[in-house]
């Protein structure tokens, strides 16, 4: 893994220093005093790719010109629409109901995981995996601490269990039929230029393609469905054996579904 440090915002509040020091221990990285330096100067000084910033009880991750932080905005809107009775394509495709167990193999910024968590309710569970330890830390901290005026969103966020691991390792050690649905939303082989929500992730995310071995493991671990999100024109569905495809005719995104 590329190296990282953690620092605070320029204001250096005591709570930010405490958060930065605690995360430094958790992630086994160096805590560095901000000293009024720019983030790029700090990155150069310590020869690191990643700089985490603790600021006002939240974490930010900076890589070059990109800055990533947690915000539930998209999930908030989807949950609000779902409560109004408008369907959510992911909830429908995954056939999520209260009490179900979901394995979300690709946490990213967490929007899909929050919607899944809302759909399965407090009797259900969502475990979300992220291979990048710094992104996993930023999103996990956000899920546990971010406040939102919609209590459904807050409760859904708090219930998600984040694990920093490679999904293949997790799947290999998971028992047969131990989740109802296993979900993958990998970085698309051909990214959609319009997907501004995911643009900051491009330099941070793991871009490896999903393998046939991974899908075989997912089929073993899933009780009902394995679901893959991809660009609607993607050849990945065929390559990986997803025969059923869901998604609007004009939607740039489709979901492949394997019924196990
Ligand atoms: C497109 S993003 C997921 C977006 C997410 N569904 C959301 O709503 O924000 C894909 C994420 O999966 C992660 N990822 C890719 N390969 C992985 C692997 N083998 N194990 C775990 N996470 C992986 C990437 O680092 C990236 O953060």
PDB file of C-alpha atoms and ligand atoms in Angstrom:
ATOM      1  CA  UNK A   1       0.000   0.000   0.000  1.00  0.00           C
ATOM      2  CA  UNK A   2       1.232   3.531  -0.770  1.00  0.00           C
ATOM      3  CA  UNK A   3       2.271   5.486   2.281  1.00  0.00           C
ATOM      4  CA  UNK A   4       0.038   7.894   4.212  1.00  0.00           C
ATOM      5  CA  UNK A   5       0.187  10.462   7.005  1.00  0.00           C
ATOM      6  CA  UNK A   6      -2.574  12.101   9.017  1.00  0.00           C
ATOM      7  CA  UNK A   7      -2.783  15.736  10.065  1.00  0.00           C
ATOM      8  CA  UNK A   8      -5.429  18.290  11.046  1.00  0.00           C
ATOM      9  CA  UNK A   9      -7.025  21.344   9.448  1.00  0.00           C
ATOM     10  CA  UNK A  10      -5.111  24.590   9.849  1.00  0.00           C
ATOM     11  CA  UNK A  11      -7.152  25.518  12.931  1.00  0.00           C
ATOM     12  CA  UNK A  12      -5.705  22.604  14.870  1.00  0.00           C
ATOM     13  CA  UNK A  13      -8.656  22.222  17.260  1.00  0.00           C
ATOM     14  CA  UNK A  14      -8.037  19.907  20.186  1.00  0.00           C
ATOM     15  CA  UNK A  15     -10.771  17.472  19.109  1.00  0.00           C
ATOM     16  CA  UNK A  16      -9.209  17.252  15.622  1.00  0.00           C
ATOM     17  CA  UNK A  17      -5.788  16.501  17.083  1.00  0.00           C
ATOM     18  CA  UNK A  18      -7.321  13.760  19.248  1.00  0.00           C
ATOM     19  CA  UNK A  19      -9.144  12.264  16.257  1.00  0.00           C
ATOM     20  CA  UNK A  20      -6.016  12.443  14.085  1.00  0.00           C
ATOM     21  CA  UNK A  21      -3.897  10.753  16.746  1.00  0.00           C
ATOM     22  CA  UNK A  22      -6.464   7.989  17.312  1.00  0.00           C
ATOM     23  CA  UNK A  23      -6.711   7.323  13.552  1.00  0.00           C
ATOM     24  CA  UNK A  24      -2.907   7.338  13.270  1.00  0.00           C
ATOM     25  CA  UNK A  25      -2.787   4.492  15.790  1.00  0.00           C
ATOM     26  CA  UNK A  26      -5.679   2.632  14.162  1.00  0.00           C
ATOM     27  CA  UNK A  27      -4.194   2.881  10.654  1.00  0.00           C
ATOM     28  CA  UNK A  28      -0.584   2.538  11.783  1.00  0.00           C
ATOM     29  CA  UNK A  29       0.454   5.777  10.055  1.00  0.00           C
ATOM     30  CA  UNK A  30       2.312   8.886  11.201  1.00  0.00           C
ATOM     31  CA  UNK A  31       0.511  11.801  12.867  1.00  0.00           C
ATOM     32  CA  UNK A  32       2.042  15.057  11.634  1.00  0.00           C
ATOM     33  CA  UNK A  33       1.502  18.564  13.044  1.00  0.00           C
ATOM     34  CA  UNK A  34      -0.055  20.797  10.391  1.00  0.00           C
ATOM     35  CA  UNK A  35       2.289  23.766  11.102  1.00  0.00           C
ATOM     36  CA  UNK A  36       0.276  25.926   8.699  1.00  0.00           C
ATOM     37  CA  UNK A  37       1.713  24.035   5.718  1.00  0.00           C
ATOM     38  CA  UNK A  38      -0.305  23.188   2.605  1.00  0.00           C
ATOM     39  CA  UNK A  39      -1.362  19.564   2.180  1.00  0.00           C
ATOM     40  CA  UNK A  40       0.762  19.155  -0.939  1.00  0.00           C
ATOM     41  CA  UNK A  41       3.783  20.527   0.935  1.00  0.00           C
ATOM     42  CA  UNK A  42       3.199  18.002   3.736  1.00  0.00           C
ATOM     43  CA  UNK A  43       2.810  15.158   1.228  1.00  0.00           C
ATOM     44  CA  UNK A  44       6.091  16.121  -0.419  1.00  0.00           C
ATOM     45  CA  UNK A  45       7.907  16.594   2.855  1.00  0.00           C
ATOM     46  CA  UNK A  46       6.944  13.114   4.048  1.00  0.00           C
ATOM     47  CA  UNK A  47       7.062  11.514   0.612  1.00  0.00           C
ATOM     48  CA  UNK A  48       3.546  10.049   0.824  1.00  0.00           C
ATOM     49  CA  UNK A  49       0.713   9.556  -1.659  1.00  0.00           C
ATOM     50  CA  UNK A  50      -2.141   9.874   0.831  1.00  0.00           C
ATOM     51  CA  UNK A  51      -2.797  12.633   3.368  1.00  0.00           C
ATOM     52  CA  UNK A  52      -5.681  12.189   5.778  1.00  0.00           C
ATOM     53  CA  UNK A  53      -7.033  15.324   7.436  1.00  0.00           C
ATOM     54  CA  UNK A  54      -9.030  15.340  10.676  1.00  0.00           C
ATOM     55  CA  UNK A  55     -11.250  18.404  10.791  1.00  0.00           C
ATOM     56  CA  UNK A  56     -14.408  19.184  12.774  1.00  0.00           C
ATOM     57  CA  UNK A  57     -15.028  15.526  13.708  1.00  0.00           C
ATOM     58  CA  UNK A  58     -14.749  14.347  10.114  1.00  0.00           C
ATOM     59  CA  UNK A  59     -12.006  12.850   7.990  1.00  0.00           C
ATOM     60  CA  UNK A  60     -10.857  13.839   4.519  1.00  0.00           C
ATOM     61  CA  UNK A  61      -8.509  11.969   2.228  1.00  0.00           C
ATOM     62  CA  UNK A  62      -6.318  13.901  -0.181  1.00  0.00           C
ATOM     63  CA  UNK A  63      -4.465  12.348  -3.109  1.00  0.00           C
ATOM     64  CA  UNK A  64      -2.828  14.857  -5.440  1.00  0.00           C
ATOM     65  CA  UNK A  65      -5.577  17.262  -6.500  1.00  0.00           C
ATOM     66  CA  UNK A  66      -8.389  14.988  -5.349  1.00  0.00           C
ATOM     67  CA  UNK A  67     -10.100  15.217  -1.992  1.00  0.00           C
ATOM     68  CA  UNK A  68     -12.564  12.634  -0.772  1.00  0.00           C
ATOM     69  CA  UNK A  69     -14.888  12.948   2.191  1.00  0.00           C
ATOM     70  CA  UNK A  70     -18.029  11.214   3.318  1.00  0.00           C
ATOM     71  CA  UNK A  71     -21.443  12.711   2.616  1.00  0.00           C
ATOM     72  CA  UNK A  72     -24.755  10.814   2.500  1.00  0.00           C
ATOM     73  CA  UNK A  73     -26.403  13.208   0.023  1.00  0.00           C
ATOM     74  CA  UNK A  74     -27.184  10.722  -2.755  1.00  0.00           C
ATOM     75  CA  UNK A  75     -28.361   8.042  -0.342  1.00  0.00           C
ATOM     76  CA  UNK A  76     -30.455  10.662   1.480  1.00  0.00           C
ATOM     77  CA  UNK A  77     -32.292  11.479  -1.747  1.00  0.00           C
ATOM     78  CA  UNK A  78     -32.795   7.829  -2.678  1.00  0.00           C
ATOM     79  CA  UNK A  79     -34.158   6.964   0.779  1.00  0.00           C
ATOM     80  CA  UNK A  80     -36.436  10.007   0.701  1.00  0.00           C
ATOM     81  CA  UNK A  81     -37.804   8.932  -2.688  1.00  0.00           C
ATOM     82  CA  UNK A  82     -38.178   5.366  -1.521  1.00  0.00           C
ATOM     83  CA  UNK A  83     -40.198   6.530   1.509  1.00  0.00           C
ATOM     84  CA  UNK A  84     -42.436   8.491  -0.876  1.00  0.00           C
ATOM     85  CA  UNK A  85     -43.160   5.211  -2.669  1.00  0.00           C
ATOM     86  CA  UNK A  86     -40.897   5.835  -5.640  1.00  0.00           C
ATOM     87  CA  UNK A  87     -38.888   2.691  -6.262  1.00  0.00           C
ATOM     88  CA  UNK A  88     -35.117   2.435  -6.013  1.00  0.00           C
ATOM     89  CA  UNK A  89     -33.556   0.395  -8.802  1.00  0.00           C
ATOM     90  CA  UNK A  90     -30.935  -1.198  -6.549  1.00  0.00           C
ATOM     91  CA  UNK A  91     -33.420  -2.197  -3.826  1.00  0.00           C
ATOM     92  CA  UNK A  92     -35.694  -3.710  -6.481  1.00  0.00           C
ATOM     93  CA  UNK A  93     -32.912  -5.531  -8.311  1.00  0.00           C
ATOM     94  CA  UNK A  94     -31.507  -6.981  -5.097  1.00  0.00           C
ATOM     95  CA  UNK A  95     -35.106  -7.791  -4.001  1.00  0.00           C
ATOM     96  CA  UNK A  96     -34.233  -6.447  -0.550  1.00  0.00           C
ATOM     97  CA  UNK A  97     -36.657  -6.936   2.310  1.00  0.00           C
ATOM     98  CA  UNK A  98     -36.483  -6.315   6.029  1.00  0.00           C
ATOM     99  CA  UNK A  99     -34.300  -8.845   7.804  1.00  0.00           C
ATOM    100  CA  UNK A 100     -32.051  -9.751   4.857  1.00  0.00           C
ATOM    101  CA  UNK A 101     -28.262 -10.048   5.061  1.00  0.00           C
ATOM    102  CA  UNK A 102     -26.275  -8.178   2.407  1.00  0.00           C
ATOM    103  CA  UNK A 103     -22.601  -8.401   1.556  1.00  0.00           C
ATOM    104  CA  UNK A 104     -21.610  -5.230  -0.310  1.00  0.00           C
ATOM    105  CA  UNK A 105     -18.158  -6.072  -1.678  1.00  0.00           C
ATOM    106  CA  UNK A 106     -17.347  -2.540  -2.879  1.00  0.00           C
ATOM    107  CA  UNK A 107     -18.093   0.130  -0.258  1.00  0.00           C
ATOM    108  CA  UNK A 108     -16.556   3.113  -2.120  1.00  0.00           C
ATOM    109  CA  UNK A 109     -18.250   6.242  -0.781  1.00  0.00           C
ATOM    110  CA  UNK A 110     -20.989   4.175   0.839  1.00  0.00           C
ATOM    111  CA  UNK A 111     -24.120   5.452  -0.934  1.00  0.00           C
ATOM    112  CA  UNK A 112     -25.329   2.035  -2.108  1.00  0.00           C
ATOM    113  CA  UNK A 113     -24.535   0.445   1.265  1.00  0.00           C
ATOM    114  CA  UNK A 114     -26.683   3.068   3.058  1.00  0.00           C
ATOM    115  CA  UNK A 115     -29.620   2.404   0.742  1.00  0.00           C
ATOM    116  CA  UNK A 116     -29.214  -1.365   1.248  1.00  0.00           C
ATOM    117  CA  UNK A 117     -29.051  -0.878   5.014  1.00  0.00           C
ATOM    118  CA  UNK A 118     -32.232   1.204   4.934  1.00  0.00           C
ATOM    119  CA  UNK A 119     -33.983  -1.507   2.878  1.00  0.00           C
ATOM    120  CA  UNK A 120     -33.051  -4.415   5.164  1.00  0.00           C
ATOM    121  CA  UNK A 121     -33.887  -2.461   8.322  1.00  0.00           C
ATOM    122  CA  UNK A 122     -32.707  -3.113  11.832  1.00  0.00           C
ATOM    123  CA  UNK A 123     -33.461  -6.844  11.700  1.00  0.00           C
ATOM    124  CA  UNK A 124     -31.220  -7.135   8.660  1.00  0.00           C
ATOM    125  CA  UNK A 125     -27.515  -6.439   8.222  1.00  0.00           C
ATOM    126  CA  UNK A 126     -25.069  -4.975   5.733  1.00  0.00           C
ATOM    127  CA  UNK A 127     -21.385  -5.801   5.770  1.00  0.00           C
ATOM    128  CA  UNK A 128     -19.458  -3.559   3.377  1.00  0.00           C
ATOM    129  CA  UNK A 129     -15.899  -4.273   2.211  1.00  0.00           C
ATOM    130  CA  UNK A 130     -13.317  -1.772   0.991  1.00  0.00           C
ATOM    131  CA  UNK A 131      -9.770  -2.696   0.056  1.00  0.00           C
ATOM    132  CA  UNK A 132      -8.259   0.806   0.392  1.00  0.00           C
ATOM    133  CA  UNK A 133      -7.627   1.223   4.150  1.00  0.00           C
ATOM    134  CA  UNK A 134      -7.735   5.039   4.086  1.00  0.00           C
ATOM    135  CA  UNK A 135     -10.952   5.242   2.104  1.00  0.00           C
ATOM    136  CA  UNK A 136     -12.460   2.561   4.362  1.00  0.00           C
ATOM    137  CA  UNK A 137     -11.484   4.654   7.409  1.00  0.00           C
ATOM    138  CA  UNK A 138     -12.931   7.911   6.022  1.00  0.00           C
ATOM    139  CA  UNK A 139     -16.238   6.304   5.071  1.00  0.00           C
ATOM    140  CA  UNK A 140     -16.531   4.185   8.213  1.00  0.00           C
ATOM    141  CA  UNK A 141     -15.949   7.280  10.374  1.00  0.00           C
ATOM    142  CA  UNK A 142     -18.551   9.201   8.355  1.00  0.00           C
ATOM    143  CA  UNK A 143     -21.102   6.390   8.616  1.00  0.00           C
ATOM    144  CA  UNK A 144     -20.687   6.321  12.388  1.00  0.00           C
ATOM    145  CA  UNK A 145     -20.589  10.077  13.014  1.00  0.00           C
ATOM    146  CA  UNK A 146     -22.280  12.078  10.260  1.00  0.00           C
ATOM    147  CA  UNK A 147     -25.603  13.561  11.284  1.00  0.00           C
ATOM    148  CA  UNK A 148     -28.533  13.962   8.924  1.00  0.00           C
ATOM    149  CA  UNK A 149     -31.989  15.426   9.487  1.00  0.00           C
ATOM    150  CA  UNK A 150     -33.558  12.164   8.286  1.00  0.00           C
ATOM    151  CA  UNK A 151     -33.434   9.597  11.095  1.00  0.00           C
ATOM    152  CA  UNK A 152     -33.905   6.715   8.625  1.00  0.00           C
ATOM    153  CA  UNK A 153     -30.655   7.763   6.963  1.00  0.00           C
ATOM    154  CA  UNK A 154     -28.808   8.103  10.265  1.00  0.00           C
ATOM    155  CA  UNK A 155     -29.945   4.702  11.537  1.00  0.00           C
ATOM    156  CA  UNK A 156     -29.132   3.055   8.194  1.00  0.00           C
ATOM    157  CA  UNK A 157     -25.616   4.561   8.268  1.00  0.00           C
ATOM    158  CA  UNK A 158     -24.924   3.513  11.860  1.00  0.00           C
ATOM    159  CA  UNK A 159     -25.896  -0.126  11.221  1.00  0.00           C
ATOM    160  CA  UNK A 160     -23.374  -0.734   8.401  1.00  0.00           C
ATOM    161  CA  UNK A 161     -20.345  -2.787   9.359  1.00  0.00           C
ATOM    162  CA  UNK A 162     -17.280  -1.743   7.350  1.00  0.00           C
ATOM    163  CA  UNK A 163     -14.378  -4.142   6.902  1.00  0.00           C
ATOM    164  CA  UNK A 164     -11.111  -3.122   5.269  1.00  0.00           C
ATOM    165  CA  UNK A 165     -10.281  -6.164   3.179  1.00  0.00           C
ATOM    166  CA  UNK A 166     -10.063  -7.488  -0.350  1.00  0.00           C
ATOM    167  CA  UNK A 167     -13.421  -9.031  -1.243  1.00  0.00           C
ATOM    168  CA  UNK A 168     -11.778 -12.176  -2.594  1.00  0.00           C
ATOM    169  CA  UNK A 169     -10.187 -12.868   0.796  1.00  0.00           C
ATOM    170  CA  UNK A 170     -13.458 -12.248   2.603  1.00  0.00           C
ATOM    171  CA  UNK A 171     -15.454 -14.419   0.194  1.00  0.00           C
ATOM    172  CA  UNK A 172     -12.980 -17.290   0.377  1.00  0.00           C
ATOM    173  CA  UNK A 173     -13.350 -17.479   4.140  1.00  0.00           C
ATOM    174  CA  UNK A 174     -17.148 -16.946   4.232  1.00  0.00           C
ATOM    175  CA  UNK A 175     -19.471 -19.909   4.737  1.00  0.00           C
ATOM    176  CA  UNK A 176     -21.796 -21.230   2.007  1.00  0.00           C
ATOM    177  CA  UNK A 177     -25.115 -19.314   1.817  1.00  0.00           C
ATOM    178  CA  UNK A 178     -24.032 -16.937   4.584  1.00  0.00           C
ATOM    179  CA  UNK A 179     -25.521 -13.810   2.897  1.00  0.00           C
ATOM    180  CA  UNK A 180     -28.807 -13.407   1.059  1.00  0.00           C
ATOM    181  CA  UNK A 181     -27.328 -11.121  -1.610  1.00  0.00           C
ATOM    182  CA  UNK A 182     -23.722 -10.445  -2.633  1.00  0.00           C
ATOM    183  CA  UNK A 183     -23.231  -7.156  -4.478  1.00  0.00           C
ATOM    184  CA  UNK A 184     -20.380  -5.756  -6.589  1.00  0.00           C
ATOM    185  CA  UNK A 185     -20.056  -2.207  -7.883  1.00  0.00           C
ATOM    186  CA  UNK A 186     -16.493  -2.230  -9.248  1.00  0.00           C
ATOM    187  CA  UNK A 187     -14.852   0.737 -10.932  1.00  0.00           C
ATOM    188  CA  UNK A 188     -16.304   0.474 -14.427  1.00  0.00           C
ATOM    189  CA  UNK A 189     -14.038  -0.886 -17.161  1.00  0.00           C
ATOM    190  CA  UNK A 190     -15.153   2.113 -19.224  1.00  0.00           C
ATOM    191  CA  UNK A 191     -16.028   4.920 -16.789  1.00  0.00           C
ATOM    192  CA  UNK A 192     -19.028   7.148 -17.413  1.00  0.00           C
ATOM    193  CA  UNK A 193     -17.725  10.680 -17.884  1.00  0.00           C
ATOM    194  CA  UNK A 194     -20.872  12.032 -16.262  1.00  0.00           C
ATOM    195  CA  UNK A 195     -20.445  10.116 -13.011  1.00  0.00           C
ATOM    196  CA  UNK A 196     -19.258  13.142 -11.037  1.00  0.00           C
ATOM    197  CA  UNK A 197     -20.097  11.469  -7.707  1.00  0.00           C
ATOM    198  CA  UNK A 198     -17.333   8.926  -8.279  1.00  0.00           C
ATOM    199  CA  UNK A 199     -14.766  11.174 -10.010  1.00  0.00           C
ATOM    200  CA  UNK A 200     -12.738  11.857  -6.855  1.00  0.00           C
ATOM    201  CA  UNK A 201     -12.405   8.105  -6.323  1.00  0.00           C
ATOM    202  CA  UNK A 202     -10.509   7.514  -9.532  1.00  0.00           C
ATOM    203  CA  UNK A 203      -7.001   7.919  -8.030  1.00  0.00           C
ATOM    204  CA  UNK A 204      -7.926   6.155  -4.798  1.00  0.00           C
ATOM    205  CA  UNK A 205     -10.042   3.170  -5.768  1.00  0.00           C
ATOM    206  CA  UNK A 206      -8.791  -0.254  -6.716  1.00  0.00           C
ATOM    207  CA  UNK A 207      -9.454  -0.632 -10.452  1.00  0.00           C
ATOM    208  CA  UNK A 208      -8.899  -4.377 -10.854  1.00  0.00           C
ATOM    209  CA  UNK A 209     -11.566  -6.227 -12.814  1.00  0.00           C
ATOM    210  CA  UNK A 210     -13.816  -8.726 -11.067  1.00  0.00           C
ATOM    211  CA  UNK A 211     -12.595 -12.256 -11.813  1.00  0.00           C
ATOM    212  CA  UNK A 212     -14.502 -15.436 -12.642  1.00  0.00           C
ATOM    213  CA  UNK A 213     -13.031 -16.948  -9.478  1.00  0.00           C
ATOM    214  CA  UNK A 214     -14.598 -14.115  -7.437  1.00  0.00           C
ATOM    215  CA  UNK A 215     -18.008 -14.698  -9.012  1.00  0.00           C
ATOM    216  CA  UNK A 216     -17.738 -18.437  -8.315  1.00  0.00           C
ATOM    217  CA  UNK A 217     -17.046 -17.655  -4.637  1.00  0.00           C
ATOM    218  CA  UNK A 218     -19.883 -15.107  -4.538  1.00  0.00           C
ATOM    219  CA  UNK A 219     -22.304 -17.727  -5.910  1.00  0.00           C
ATOM    220  CA  UNK A 220     -21.278 -20.076  -3.133  1.00  0.00           C
ATOM    221  CA  UNK A 221     -21.662 -17.399  -0.427  1.00  0.00           C
ATOM    222  CA  UNK A 222     -24.990 -15.970  -1.672  1.00  0.00           C
ATOM    223  CA  UNK A 223     -28.237 -17.667  -0.744  1.00  0.00           C
ATOM    224  CA  UNK A 224     -30.327 -15.948  -3.441  1.00  0.00           C
ATOM    225  CA  UNK A 225     -28.573 -13.426  -5.688  1.00  0.00           C
ATOM    226  CA  UNK A 226     -25.226 -12.119  -6.916  1.00  0.00           C
ATOM    227  CA  UNK A 227     -25.625  -8.615  -8.368  1.00  0.00           C
ATOM    228  CA  UNK A 228     -23.119  -6.617 -10.449  1.00  0.00           C
ATOM    229  CA  UNK A 229     -23.444  -2.948 -11.375  1.00  0.00           C
ATOM    230  CA  UNK A 230     -21.740  -1.864 -14.603  1.00  0.00           C
ATOM    231  CA  UNK A 231     -21.899   0.503 -17.508  1.00  0.00           C
ATOM    232  CA  UNK A 232     -24.980  -0.546 -19.530  1.00  0.00           C
ATOM    233  CA  UNK A 233     -22.802  -1.246 -22.567  1.00  0.00           C
ATOM    234  CA  UNK A 234     -20.289  -3.269 -20.590  1.00  0.00           C
ATOM    235  CA  UNK A 235     -19.054  -6.634 -21.811  1.00  0.00           C
ATOM    236  CA  UNK A 236     -18.401  -7.610 -18.182  1.00  0.00           C
ATOM    237  CA  UNK A 237     -21.892  -9.055 -17.749  1.00  0.00           C
ATOM    238  CA  UNK A 238     -21.282 -11.605 -20.482  1.00  0.00           C
ATOM    239  CA  UNK A 239     -17.693 -12.338 -19.451  1.00  0.00           C
ATOM    240  CA  UNK A 240     -18.724 -13.011 -15.857  1.00  0.00           C
ATOM    241  CA  UNK A 241     -21.837 -15.034 -16.647  1.00  0.00           C
ATOM    242  CA  UNK A 242     -24.601 -12.558 -15.763  1.00  0.00           C
ATOM    243  CA  UNK A 243     -27.446 -13.508 -18.055  1.00  0.00           C
ATOM    244  CA  UNK A 244     -30.247 -11.492 -16.484  1.00  0.00           C
ATOM    245  CA  UNK A 245     -29.741  -7.735 -16.944  1.00  0.00           C
ATOM    246  CA  UNK A 246     -31.901  -5.107 -15.201  1.00  0.00           C
ATOM    247  CA  UNK A 247     -32.023  -1.391 -15.921  1.00  0.00           C
ATOM    248  CA  UNK A 248     -33.915   1.126 -17.982  1.00  0.00           C
ATOM    249  CA  UNK A 249     -33.459   1.145 -21.753  1.00  0.00           C
ATOM    250  CA  UNK A 250     -31.847   4.583 -21.644  1.00  0.00           C
ATOM    251  CA  UNK A 251     -30.082   4.183 -18.300  1.00  0.00           C
ATOM    252  CA  UNK A 252     -26.279   4.400 -18.525  1.00  0.00           C
ATOM    253  CA  UNK A 253     -26.090   1.862 -15.684  1.00  0.00           C
ATOM    254  CA  UNK A 254     -27.304  -1.720 -15.655  1.00  0.00           C
ATOM    255  CA  UNK A 255     -27.384  -4.451 -13.043  1.00  0.00           C
ATOM    256  CA  UNK A 256     -26.473  -8.031 -13.853  1.00  0.00           C
ATOM    257  CA  UNK A 257     -28.172 -10.651 -11.699  1.00  0.00           C
ATOM    258  CA  UNK A 258     -27.273 -14.281 -11.069  1.00  0.00           C
ATOM    259  CA  UNK A 259     -29.910 -16.318  -9.270  1.00  0.00           C
ATOM    260  CA  UNK A 260     -28.067 -19.020  -7.379  1.00  0.00           C
TER     261      UNK A 260
HETATM  262  C1  LIG B   1     -17.361   2.220  -7.837  1.00  0.00           C
HETATM  263  S1  LIG B   1     -16.795   2.191  -6.208  1.00  0.00           S
HETATM  264  C2  LIG B   1     -18.205   1.683  -5.294  1.00  0.00           C
HETATM  265  C3  LIG B   1     -19.191   2.784  -5.107  1.00  0.00           C
HETATM  266  C4  LIG B   1     -20.244   2.462  -4.089  1.00  0.00           C
HETATM  267  N1  LIG B   1     -21.176   1.471  -4.544  1.00  0.00           N
HETATM  268  C5  LIG B   1     -20.977   3.726  -3.637  1.00  0.00           C
HETATM  269  O1  LIG B   1     -22.219   3.724  -3.611  1.00  0.00           O
HETATM  270  O2  LIG B   1     -20.286   4.711  -3.303  1.00  0.00           O
HETATM  271  C6  LIG B   1     -15.806   0.731  -6.119  1.00  0.00           C
HETATM  272  C7  LIG B   1     -15.054   0.576  -4.807  1.00  0.00           C
HETATM  273  O3  LIG B   1     -14.680  -0.792  -4.645  1.00  0.00           O
HETATM  274  C8  LIG B   1     -13.374  -0.864  -4.136  1.00  0.00           C
HETATM  275  N2  LIG B   1     -12.776  -2.150  -4.529  1.00  0.00           N
HETATM  276  C9  LIG B   1     -12.302  -2.491  -5.746  1.00  0.00           C
HETATM  277  N3  LIG B   1     -11.793  -3.746  -5.728  1.00  0.00           N
HETATM  278  C10 LIG B   1     -11.971  -4.211  -4.459  1.00  0.00           C
HETATM  279  C11 LIG B   1     -11.651  -5.438  -3.819  1.00  0.00           C
HETATM  280  N4  LIG B   1     -11.017  -6.419  -4.469  1.00  0.00           N
HETATM  281  N5  LIG B   1     -12.011  -5.597  -2.524  1.00  0.00           N
HETATM  282  C12 LIG B   1     -12.653  -4.596  -1.860  1.00  0.00           C
HETATM  283  N6  LIG B   1     -12.941  -3.384  -2.408  1.00  0.00           N
HETATM  284  C13 LIG B   1     -12.622  -3.203  -3.696  1.00  0.00           C
HETATM  285  C14 LIG B   1     -12.673   0.327  -4.781  1.00  0.00           C
HETATM  286  O4  LIG B   1     -11.503   0.684  -4.068  1.00  0.00           O
HETATM  287  C15 LIG B   1     -13.777   1.386  -4.753  1.00  0.00           C
HETATM  288  O5  LIG B   1     -13.738   2.154  -3.585  1.00  0.00           O
END
